[in-house]
Each structure stands twice: as structure tokens, then as C-alpha cells.
Coordinates of C-alpha atoms in Angstrom, one line a residue:
X8 CA -29.9 -24.4 -48.8
X9 CA -31.6 -21.4 -50.4
X10 CA -34.8 -22.0 -48.3
X11 CA -32.7 -22.3 -45.1
X12 CA -30.6 -19.2 -45.8
X13 CA -33.4 -16.9 -47.0
X14 CA -36.2 -18.5 -45.0
X15 CA -34.7 -19.5 -41.7
X16 CA -31.9 -17.0 -41.6
X17 CA -28.9 -19.3 -41.4
X18 CA -25.8 -17.8 -43.1
X19 CA -24.3 -19.4 -46.1
X20 CA -21.0 -19.6 -47.9
X21 CA -18.7 -16.6 -47.7
X22 CA -16.9 -16.4 -51.1
X23 CA -14.1 -14.1 -49.9
X24 CA -13.5 -15.5 -46.4
X25 CA -14.0 -19.3 -46.4
X26 CA -13.0 -19.5 -42.7
X27 CA -16.1 -17.4 -42.0
X28 CA -18.6 -19.7 -43.8
X29 CA -22.0 -19.8 -42.1
X30 CA -23.7 -23.0 -40.9
X31 CA -25.7 -23.4 -44.1
X32 CA -22.8 -23.2 -46.5
X33 CA -23.0 -26.8 -47.7
X34 CA -25.5 -29.6 -47.1
X35 CA -26.9 -33.0 -48.1
X36 CA -30.5 -34.4 -47.7
X37 CA -30.5 -37.9 -46.3
X38 CA -33.3 -40.4 -46.6
X39 CA -32.9 -41.1 -42.9
X40 CA -34.5 -40.0 -39.6
X41 CA -32.7 -37.4 -37.5
X42 CA -31.1 -40.0 -35.1
X43 CA -29.7 -42.3 -37.9
X44 CA -28.4 -39.2 -39.7
X45 CA -26.6 -38.2 -36.5
X46 CA -25.1 -41.7 -36.4
X47 CA -23.9 -41.4 -40.0
X48 CA -22.3 -38.0 -39.3
X49 CA -20.4 -39.4 -36.3
X50 CA -19.3 -42.4 -38.3
X51 CA -18.1 -40.0 -41.1
X52 CA -16.2 -37.9 -38.5
X53 CA -14.5 -41.0 -37.2
X54 CA -13.6 -42.2 -40.7
X55 CA -12.1 -38.8 -41.5
X56 CA -10.0 -38.5 -38.4
X57 CA -6.9 -40.6 -38.2
X58 CA -5.7 -41.9 -34.9
X59 CA -3.3 -39.4 -33.2
X60 CA 0.0 -40.4 -31.8
X61 CA 1.6 -38.9 -28.7
X62 CA 5.0 -39.4 -27.1
X63 CA 5.3 -40.1 -23.4
X64 CA 7.5 -37.8 -21.3
X65 CA 8.6 -40.6 -19.0
X66 CA 9.4 -43.2 -21.6
X67 CA 10.7 -42.9 -25.1
X68 CA 7.7 -44.7 -26.5
X69 CA 4.9 -43.7 -28.8
X70 CA 1.3 -44.5 -27.9
X71 CA -1.6 -44.5 -30.3
X72 CA -4.7 -42.7 -29.2
X73 CA -8.0 -43.6 -30.8
X74 CA -10.8 -41.0 -31.0
X75 CA -13.7 -43.1 -29.6
X76 CA -15.5 -40.8 -27.1
X77 CA -18.4 -38.5 -27.7
X78 CA -19.4 -36.0 -25.0
X79 CA -23.2 -35.4 -24.9
X80 CA -24.8 -32.5 -23.1
X81 CA -27.7 -34.4 -21.4
X82 CA -31.1 -34.1 -22.9
X83 CA -33.6 -36.8 -22.2
X84 CA -34.4 -37.9 -25.7
X85 CA -33.3 -41.5 -26.6
X86 CA -32.5 -41.1 -30.3
X87 CA -29.3 -39.1 -29.9
X88 CA -27.9 -41.5 -27.3
X89 CA -28.7 -44.4 -29.5
X90 CA -27.1 -42.7 -32.5
X91 CA -23.8 -42.4 -30.6
X92 CA -24.0 -46.1 -29.7
X93 CA -24.9 -47.1 -33.3
X94 CA -21.8 -45.4 -34.5
X95 CA -19.7 -47.7 -32.2
X96 CA -18.6 -44.8 -29.9
X97 CA -18.6 -44.4 -26.2
X98 CA -21.1 -41.8 -24.9
X99 CA -20.1 -39.7 -21.9
X100 CA -23.1 -37.8 -20.5
X101 CA -22.4 -34.3 -19.3
X102 CA -24.8 -33.1 -16.6
X103 CA -26.8 -30.0 -17.0
X104 CA -27.6 -27.3 -14.4
X105 CA -30.7 -25.4 -13.4
X106 CA -31.2 -21.6 -13.7
X107 CA -34.6 -20.7 -12.3
X108 CA -37.0 -23.1 -14.0
X109 CA -34.7 -23.6 -17.0
X110 CA -32.4 -26.6 -17.4
X111 CA -29.4 -25.5 -19.4
X112 CA -25.8 -26.3 -20.4
X113 CA -23.2 -26.6 -17.7
X114 CA -20.1 -25.2 -19.5
X115 CA -17.9 -25.7 -16.4
X116 CA -18.9 -29.4 -16.2
X117 CA -18.3 -29.7 -19.9
X118 CA -14.8 -28.4 -19.7
X119 CA -14.1 -30.6 -16.6
X120 CA -15.3 -33.6 -18.5
X121 CA -13.0 -32.8 -21.4
X122 CA -10.0 -32.5 -19.1
X123 CA -11.0 -35.7 -17.2
X124 CA -10.8 -37.7 -20.4
X125 CA -7.9 -37.4 -22.7
X126 CA -9.0 -34.6 -25.2
X127 CA -7.2 -36.5 -27.9
X128 CA -9.7 -39.4 -27.4
X129 CA -12.7 -37.2 -27.8
X130 CA -14.1 -37.4 -31.3
X131 CA -17.0 -34.9 -30.9
X132 CA -19.2 -33.0 -28.6
X133 CA -22.9 -33.3 -29.4
X134 CA -25.2 -30.4 -28.3
X135 CA -28.9 -29.8 -28.9
X136 CA -30.8 -26.6 -29.8
X137 CA -34.4 -28.0 -30.1
X138 CA -35.8 -29.5 -26.9
X139 CA -38.8 -29.8 -24.6
X140 CA -39.2 -27.3 -21.8
X141 CA -37.8 -26.9 -19.1
X142 CA -34.7 -27.9 -21.1
X143 CA -33.5 -24.9 -23.2
X144 CA -31.2 -24.9 -26.2
X145 CA -27.6 -25.6 -25.4
X146 CA -25.1 -22.7 -25.3
X147 CA -23.7 -23.8 -28.6
X148 CA -21.6 -20.6 -29.0
X149 CA -19.7 -21.3 -25.7
X150 CA -19.4 -25.0 -26.5
X151 CA -18.0 -24.0 -30.0
X152 CA -15.3 -22.1 -28.2
X153 CA -14.3 -25.1 -26.2
X154 CA -14.3 -27.3 -29.3
X155 CA -12.0 -24.8 -31.0
X156 CA -9.7 -24.6 -28.0
X157 CA -9.4 -28.4 -27.5
X158 CA -9.6 -29.3 -31.3
X159 CA -12.8 -31.4 -30.9
X160 CA -15.5 -31.7 -33.5
X161 CA -18.9 -30.1 -32.7
X162 CA -22.1 -31.7 -33.9
X163 CA -25.4 -29.9 -33.3
X164 CA -28.8 -31.6 -33.1
X165 CA -31.0 -28.9 -34.6
X166 CA -34.0 -31.3 -35.2
X167 CA -36.8 -28.8 -35.4
X168 CA -34.9 -25.6 -34.7
X169 CA -35.0 -24.2 -38.3
X170 CA -38.4 -22.6 -37.5
X171 CA -36.9 -20.6 -34.6
X172 CA -35.1 -17.4 -35.5
X173 CA -33.5 -17.1 -32.0
X174 CA -31.7 -20.5 -32.2
X175 CA -30.7 -19.9 -35.8
X176 CA -29.0 -16.6 -34.7
X177 CA -27.2 -18.7 -32.0
X178 CA -25.9 -21.1 -34.7
X179 CA -24.7 -18.2 -36.8
X180 CA -22.8 -16.9 -33.8
X181 CA -21.3 -20.3 -32.9
X182 CA -19.8 -20.5 -36.4
X183 CA -18.2 -17.1 -35.9
X184 CA -16.8 -17.5 -32.4
X185 CA -15.8 -21.2 -32.4
X186 CA -16.0 -24.5 -34.1
X187 CA -19.1 -26.1 -35.7
X188 CA -18.7 -29.2 -37.9
X189 CA -22.2 -30.4 -38.6
X190 CA -25.8 -29.5 -37.9
X191 CA -28.6 -32.1 -38.3
X192 CA -32.1 -31.0 -39.0
X193 CA -35.3 -32.9 -39.5
X194 CA -37.3 -32.3 -42.7
X195 CA -40.8 -33.2 -41.4
X196 CA -40.6 -31.0 -38.3
X197 CA -39.3 -27.9 -40.2
X198 CA -41.0 -28.2 -43.6
X199 CA -44.2 -30.2 -42.9
X200 CA -43.3 -33.1 -45.1
X201 CA -43.8 -36.8 -44.2
X202 CA -41.3 -38.4 -41.7
X203 CA -38.2 -40.0 -43.1
X204 CA -35.7 -37.3 -44.1
X205 CA -33.0 -35.2 -42.5
X206 CA -30.7 -32.3 -43.6
X207 CA -27.1 -32.3 -42.7
X208 CA -25.6 -28.8 -43.1
X209 CA -22.1 -27.6 -42.4
X210 CA -19.6 -24.8 -42.9
X211 CA -17.2 -27.4 -44.4
X212 CA -17.7 -29.0 -47.9
X213 CA -15.3 -31.8 -47.0
X214 CA -17.5 -33.2 -44.2
X215 CA -20.6 -33.1 -46.4
X216 CA -18.7 -35.0 -49.1
X217 CA -17.6 -37.6 -46.5
X218 CA -21.1 -38.0 -45.2
X219 CA -22.4 -38.6 -48.7
X220 CA -19.8 -41.2 -49.5
X221 CA -20.3 -43.0 -46.1
X222 CA -24.0 -43.7 -46.9
X223 CA -24.2 -47.4 -47.6
X224 CA -26.2 -48.7 -50.6
X225 CA -28.8 -47.0 -52.8
X226 CA -31.0 -44.3 -51.4
X227 CA -34.7 -43.7 -51.5
X228 CA -35.6 -40.6 -53.4
X229 CA -39.0 -40.0 -51.7
X230 CA -37.8 -37.6 -49.0
X231 CA -36.0 -35.5 -51.6
X232 CA -39.1 -35.4 -53.9
X233 CA -41.4 -34.6 -50.9
X234 CA -39.3 -31.7 -49.8
X235 CA -38.8 -30.4 -53.4
X236 CA -42.6 -30.5 -54.1
X237 CA -43.4 -28.8 -50.7
X238 CA -40.9 -26.0 -51.3
X239 CA -42.2 -25.4 -54.8
X240 CA -45.8 -25.4 -53.5
X241 CA -45.1 -23.0 -50.6
X242 CA -42.5 -20.8 -52.2
X243 CA -40.2 -18.7 -50.2
X244 CA -43.1 -16.3 -49.4
X245 CA -45.3 -19.1 -48.2
X246 CA -42.6 -20.6 -46.0
X247 CA -41.7 -17.3 -44.4
X248 CA -45.4 -16.6 -43.8
X249 CA -45.6 -19.9 -41.8
X250 CA -42.5 -18.9 -39.8
X251 CA -44.0 -15.5 -39.1
X252 CA -47.3 -16.9 -38.1
X253 CA -45.7 -19.3 -35.6
X254 CA -43.6 -16.4 -34.1
X255 CA -46.8 -14.2 -33.8
X256 CA -48.8 -16.9 -32.1
X257 CA -46.0 -17.7 -29.5
X258 CA -47.0 -15.0 -27.1
X259 CA -50.7 -15.8 -27.3
X260 CA -49.9 -19.5 -26.8
X261 CA -47.9 -18.7 -23.6
X262 CA -50.7 -16.4 -22.3
X263 CA -53.5 -19.0 -22.7
X264 CA -51.3 -21.8 -21.3
X265 CA -50.6 -19.6 -18.3
X266 CA -54.3 -18.8 -17.8
X267 CA -55.3 -22.5 -17.8
X268 CA -52.4 -23.3 -15.4
X269 CA -53.6 -20.6 -13.0
X270 CA -57.2 -21.8 -13.2
X271 CA -56.1 -25.2 -12.0
X272 CA -53.7 -23.9 -9.3
X273 CA -50.6 -24.5 -11.4
X274 CA -48.2 -22.1 -13.1
X275 CA -46.3 -21.6 -16.3
X276 CA -42.7 -22.7 -16.2
X277 CA -40.5 -19.6 -16.9
X278 CA -38.1 -20.8 -19.7
X279 CA -37.6 -17.7 -21.9
X280 CA -34.7 -19.3 -23.7
X281 CA -37.0 -21.9 -25.2
X282 CA -39.4 -20.2 -27.7
X283 CA -41.0 -23.4 -29.1
X284 CA -41.8 -25.7 -26.2
X285 CA -43.6 -24.4 -23.1
X286 CA -44.5 -26.2 -19.8
X287 CA -46.8 -25.9 -16.8
X288 CA -46.5 -27.5 -13.4
X289 CA -48.7 -30.5 -12.5
X290 CA -47.9 -30.6 -8.7
X291 CA -51.5 -30.2 -7.7
X292 CA -52.5 -33.5 -9.4
X293 CA -50.9 -35.4 -6.6
X294 CA -52.2 -33.3 -3.7
X295 CA -54.9 -35.8 -2.8
X296 CA -52.3 -38.4 -2.0
X297 CA -50.4 -37.8 1.2
X298 CA -47.1 -39.4 2.1
X299 CA -47.4 -42.3 4.5
X300 CA -45.4 -42.4 7.7
X301 CA -43.4 -45.5 6.7
X302 CA -42.9 -44.4 3.1
X303 CA -39.6 -43.1 1.8
X304 CA -39.4 -40.1 -0.6
X305 CA -38.6 -42.3 -3.5
X306 CA -41.5 -44.6 -2.8
X307 CA -43.8 -41.7 -2.5
X308 CA -42.7 -40.2 -5.8
X309 CA -43.0 -43.5 -7.6
X310 CA -46.5 -43.9 -6.3
X311 CA -47.8 -40.5 -7.4
X312 CA -45.9 -40.7 -10.7
X313 CA -48.5 -43.3 -11.8
X314 CA -51.3 -40.9 -11.1
X315 CA -49.6 -38.1 -12.9
X316 CA -48.8 -40.3 -15.9
X317 CA -52.5 -41.2 -16.0
X318 CA -53.2 -37.6 -16.9
X319 CA -51.2 -38.2 -20.1
X320 CA -53.6 -41.0 -21.1
X321 CA -56.6 -38.7 -20.5
X322 CA -55.1 -36.2 -23.0
X323 CA -54.4 -39.0 -25.5
X324 CA -58.1 -40.2 -25.2
X325 CA -59.1 -36.7 -26.1
X326 CA -57.0 -36.9 -29.2
X327 CA -54.3 -34.5 -27.9
X328 CA -51.0 -35.6 -29.2
X329 CA -47.5 -34.1 -29.0
X330 CA -47.7 -33.2 -25.3
X331 CA -45.4 -34.7 -22.7
X332 CA -46.4 -35.4 -19.1
X333 CA -43.3 -35.8 -16.9
X334 CA -43.7 -37.0 -13.2
X335 CA -41.0 -36.5 -10.7
X336 CA -38.5 -39.2 -9.7
X337 CA -38.6 -41.2 -12.9
X338 CA -35.5 -43.2 -13.9
X339 CA -34.5 -44.9 -17.1
X340 CA -31.4 -47.0 -18.1
X341 CA -29.9 -46.7 -21.6
X342 CA -26.8 -48.6 -22.3
X343 CA -24.5 -48.3 -19.3
X344 CA -26.1 -45.0 -18.1
X345 CA -29.0 -44.6 -15.7
X346 CA -30.8 -41.3 -16.0
X347 CA -32.4 -40.1 -12.8
X348 CA -35.3 -37.7 -13.2
X349 CA -35.7 -38.9 -16.7
X350 CA -37.7 -36.6 -18.9
X351 CA -36.5 -33.3 -17.3
X352 CA -32.8 -33.7 -18.4
X353 CA -31.6 -33.2 -14.8
X354 CA -31.5 -35.5 -11.8
X355 CA -34.0 -33.8 -9.4
X356 CA -36.3 -31.3 -11.1
X357 CA -38.6 -29.9 -8.4
X358 CA -41.9 -30.2 -10.3
X359 CA -44.0 -32.6 -12.2
X360 CA -45.0 -30.9 -15.4
X361 CA -46.4 -31.2 -18.9
X362 CA -45.2 -29.5 -22.1
X363 CA -46.8 -28.4 -25.3
X364 CA -45.2 -26.8 -28.4
X365 CA -46.1 -23.9 -30.5
X366 CA -44.7 -25.3 -33.7
X367 CA -44.8 -24.4 -37.4
X368 CA -48.1 -25.2 -39.1
X369 CA -50.2 -24.5 -36.0
X370 CA -53.2 -22.2 -36.7
X371 CA -55.4 -20.3 -34.3
X372 CA -58.4 -22.7 -34.5
X373 CA -56.2 -25.6 -33.6
X374 CA -54.6 -23.7 -30.7
X375 CA -58.0 -22.8 -29.3
X376 CA -59.2 -26.4 -29.7
X377 CA -56.1 -27.7 -27.8
X378 CA -56.6 -25.4 -24.9
X379 CA -60.3 -26.4 -24.6
X380 CA -59.4 -30.0 -24.5
X381 CA -56.6 -29.4 -22.0
X382 CA -59.0 -27.6 -19.7
X383 CA -61.5 -30.4 -20.0
X384 CA -58.8 -33.1 -19.4
X385 CA -57.7 -31.4 -16.2
X386 CA -61.2 -31.2 -14.9
X387 CA -61.9 -34.8 -15.8
X388 CA -58.7 -35.9 -14.1
X389 CA -59.3 -34.1 -10.8
X390 CA -62.9 -35.3 -10.7
X391 CA -61.8 -38.9 -11.0
X392 CA -59.0 -38.5 -8.5
X393 CA -61.3 -36.9 -5.9
X394 CA -63.6 -39.9 -6.2
X395 CA -60.7 -42.3 -6.0
X396 CA -59.2 -40.7 -2.9
X397 CA -62.7 -40.4 -1.2
X398 CA -63.2 -44.1 -1.8
X399 CA -59.8 -45.0 -0.4
X400 CA -60.4 -42.8 2.7
X401 CA -63.8 -44.4 3.3
X402 CA -62.3 -47.9 3.1
X403 CA -59.5 -46.9 5.5
X404 CA -62.1 -45.6 8.0
X405 CA -64.1 -48.9 7.8
X406 CA -60.9 -50.9 8.4
X407 CA -60.1 -48.9 11.5
X408 CA -63.6 -49.5 12.8

């Protein structure tokens, strides 16, 4: 908690005014990944909330209402959706909206969804503050107000957000203006330790105690030892230096990414609310493939998505990991829900694109190496596609003869 408070800037316990406790007032380190920690938090909330009773106005009867619904502001990452299902709860996906290039929280849709379902049945609203562009952090302060108004728990997926001062300030504000019950953070993404641990922090000591008691069986101490040794090795000064370095490199990262995009007739996605993940369009990668007369829009998008996805494999072959290549028109089914435009967190994002992150631990040499490989990969892809389309055109001309 000391590293989070003095390093990342999240506020802690307020001794005089407990109702104004910051998001990092209490916490527990779990030997679980972020998704499973989210599932444990939701299970703990369900265990701590007794079923509410309500009297009907029409009949003199009492009905029992069970809190079994979780509203989830859509973000196309599977782990959070699976966490809700693993906790035995029903996930209701709340659609997002576009503002320029950004995909952001639709507060109006969120409130309409609350009213559509009995608010007494809604256990929690799950929001996200660390995400891939063009998705930007949820407006957790506005959601916190809704949670306070409708008496609904608020759980925030802050997976790798501790490294970003902007989103940390947003969390501090959310705790002041509304309700925040728990925040789940990954240890590996924020503190450069091996995968396998997560921090659950909260303004409430009672919830942290419940989460600790809900954990079944004995726990592996490795994630705790890894984090302890890493923090001792870095020290507060070393950790803050890493955070400052990332923040300093962010502008240069965006500039170089924009230069490469322009060089290859693409452009940088304008998502100023996301200061970790950045994206460029990949629309020109499909320019060699024209739509056939008897081909529907969906069939055309499905066809060119294979070509654009192939660019991702070229990046992988050049040992570039961590990037995401997202074609248009993809769909994926999870549970009972089908996500159109999967990857972009909205049904019909107008661009194919790729993302890359300027995350903690990145140094200048690694950044320069990445951009060199990205440039070479784009050149290699376009050369191969030009040969492919030329061959197809030649075959078509021969068939016509």
C-alpha cells in the first residue's frame, strides 16, 4: 500500500474522516491472476450481501430478490467476462459509444440498463481503467455516482493502471464523488514481477477481510515474495523513476508511431484519454482487394480480415509481441453474448487498426528497435500483398481469355 500511495499516487486511509478514505486504504495480495481475483471479489460481494425483500403494492405479499446480475461496461477482453461467469453471476453487457476515434463509456446507456433490470437484483457494476486503444478508461467517477444513487457495488478492473497518473487521479476522484468498493490490479504489469499475482485494494476494510476469508485452501507465497523482493530492490525512488521514464517517453512514442503511420499512408488514432495504449489505422493493407459485385459488405470484411490478421503474424515472426492487430467486422461469442466488431469494444468501428503500448519498463533502445521492426514488417506485408494481387489479376485475365 505504501508503494501504491507514495509511488502511484492513490490516496490512502483518512484517519479523521473514514467516509473519505482513498482507493488504497486497505488491500490484500492474492496469488491469482487478475481475472480470477475479479471472480473472487464478486463472490465475496455476493456472500456479504443478503437477499433483499420488497413488498408488492398490488398484493400483500413479500417477494425475495436475489442479487445475481453484474453490469459490465463493454471491453473486448475475455478475462473479465469469464470472471463474472465463474462467480455464478449473470453478465449484462452495457454498450459503449464513440467520441471521435475514442470508444468510451455510455453513461446514459448504463443508467437505462440499471432501470431496465431491477436495481435490487444488480450486485455490481464492473468498469475498466486499463484498456487497448481506441477504448479509453471508463468514466469511473460518473459510474461511481450512479452506484451511489442506486446502491450498487462498484468494482474497477485497474489491471495495469497503477503506472498511469491520469487514471489514478480518476480513481481518487471516483472515491470522493461516489461509490467504489474494490479495485483489482495486476502485480506483473505494474511492478515487473512474474505473472501470477494481483492486488485487491479498497476504501473499505470489511470487503478486504471478506475477500481474504473467501479464498479457498492454502495460498502460494511466491507472488508475495516476488513483489516484496522487487520493491526492496527498486526502492521508492527506483519505482518512481520507472514511472517518470514511462511518462516522459509517452510523447516520443506517439510521435514516432504517427511518423510510421504517415509513411505508410495511415494515421495515428486520436485517443487522448488513453495514455498507455496507442493505435494506428491499417485500412491501406486491404486496398489491393476490391469488393466484388456479388459480394455483401460482411463477406467483403470477412475476406480482407484474413489479410489484415496476416500482418499480425509477420510482426510475431519478427519477435514483436504485445501488439494487437484488429480487422473490421470480427465477431466472437462468449457465453450467451455475441460481440460484433470484437476487439474494438464497439459493434462497428470504422477502421482496421493495430495497437502498441508505452508501458512501464520500456527503454529508449527497445522503443527504437520496435519501430524499426514495425516499419520493416509493414514493408514486407505490402510487398507480399502486391505480388499476391498481381498474381490473382493475371490469373483472372487468363481465365477471361
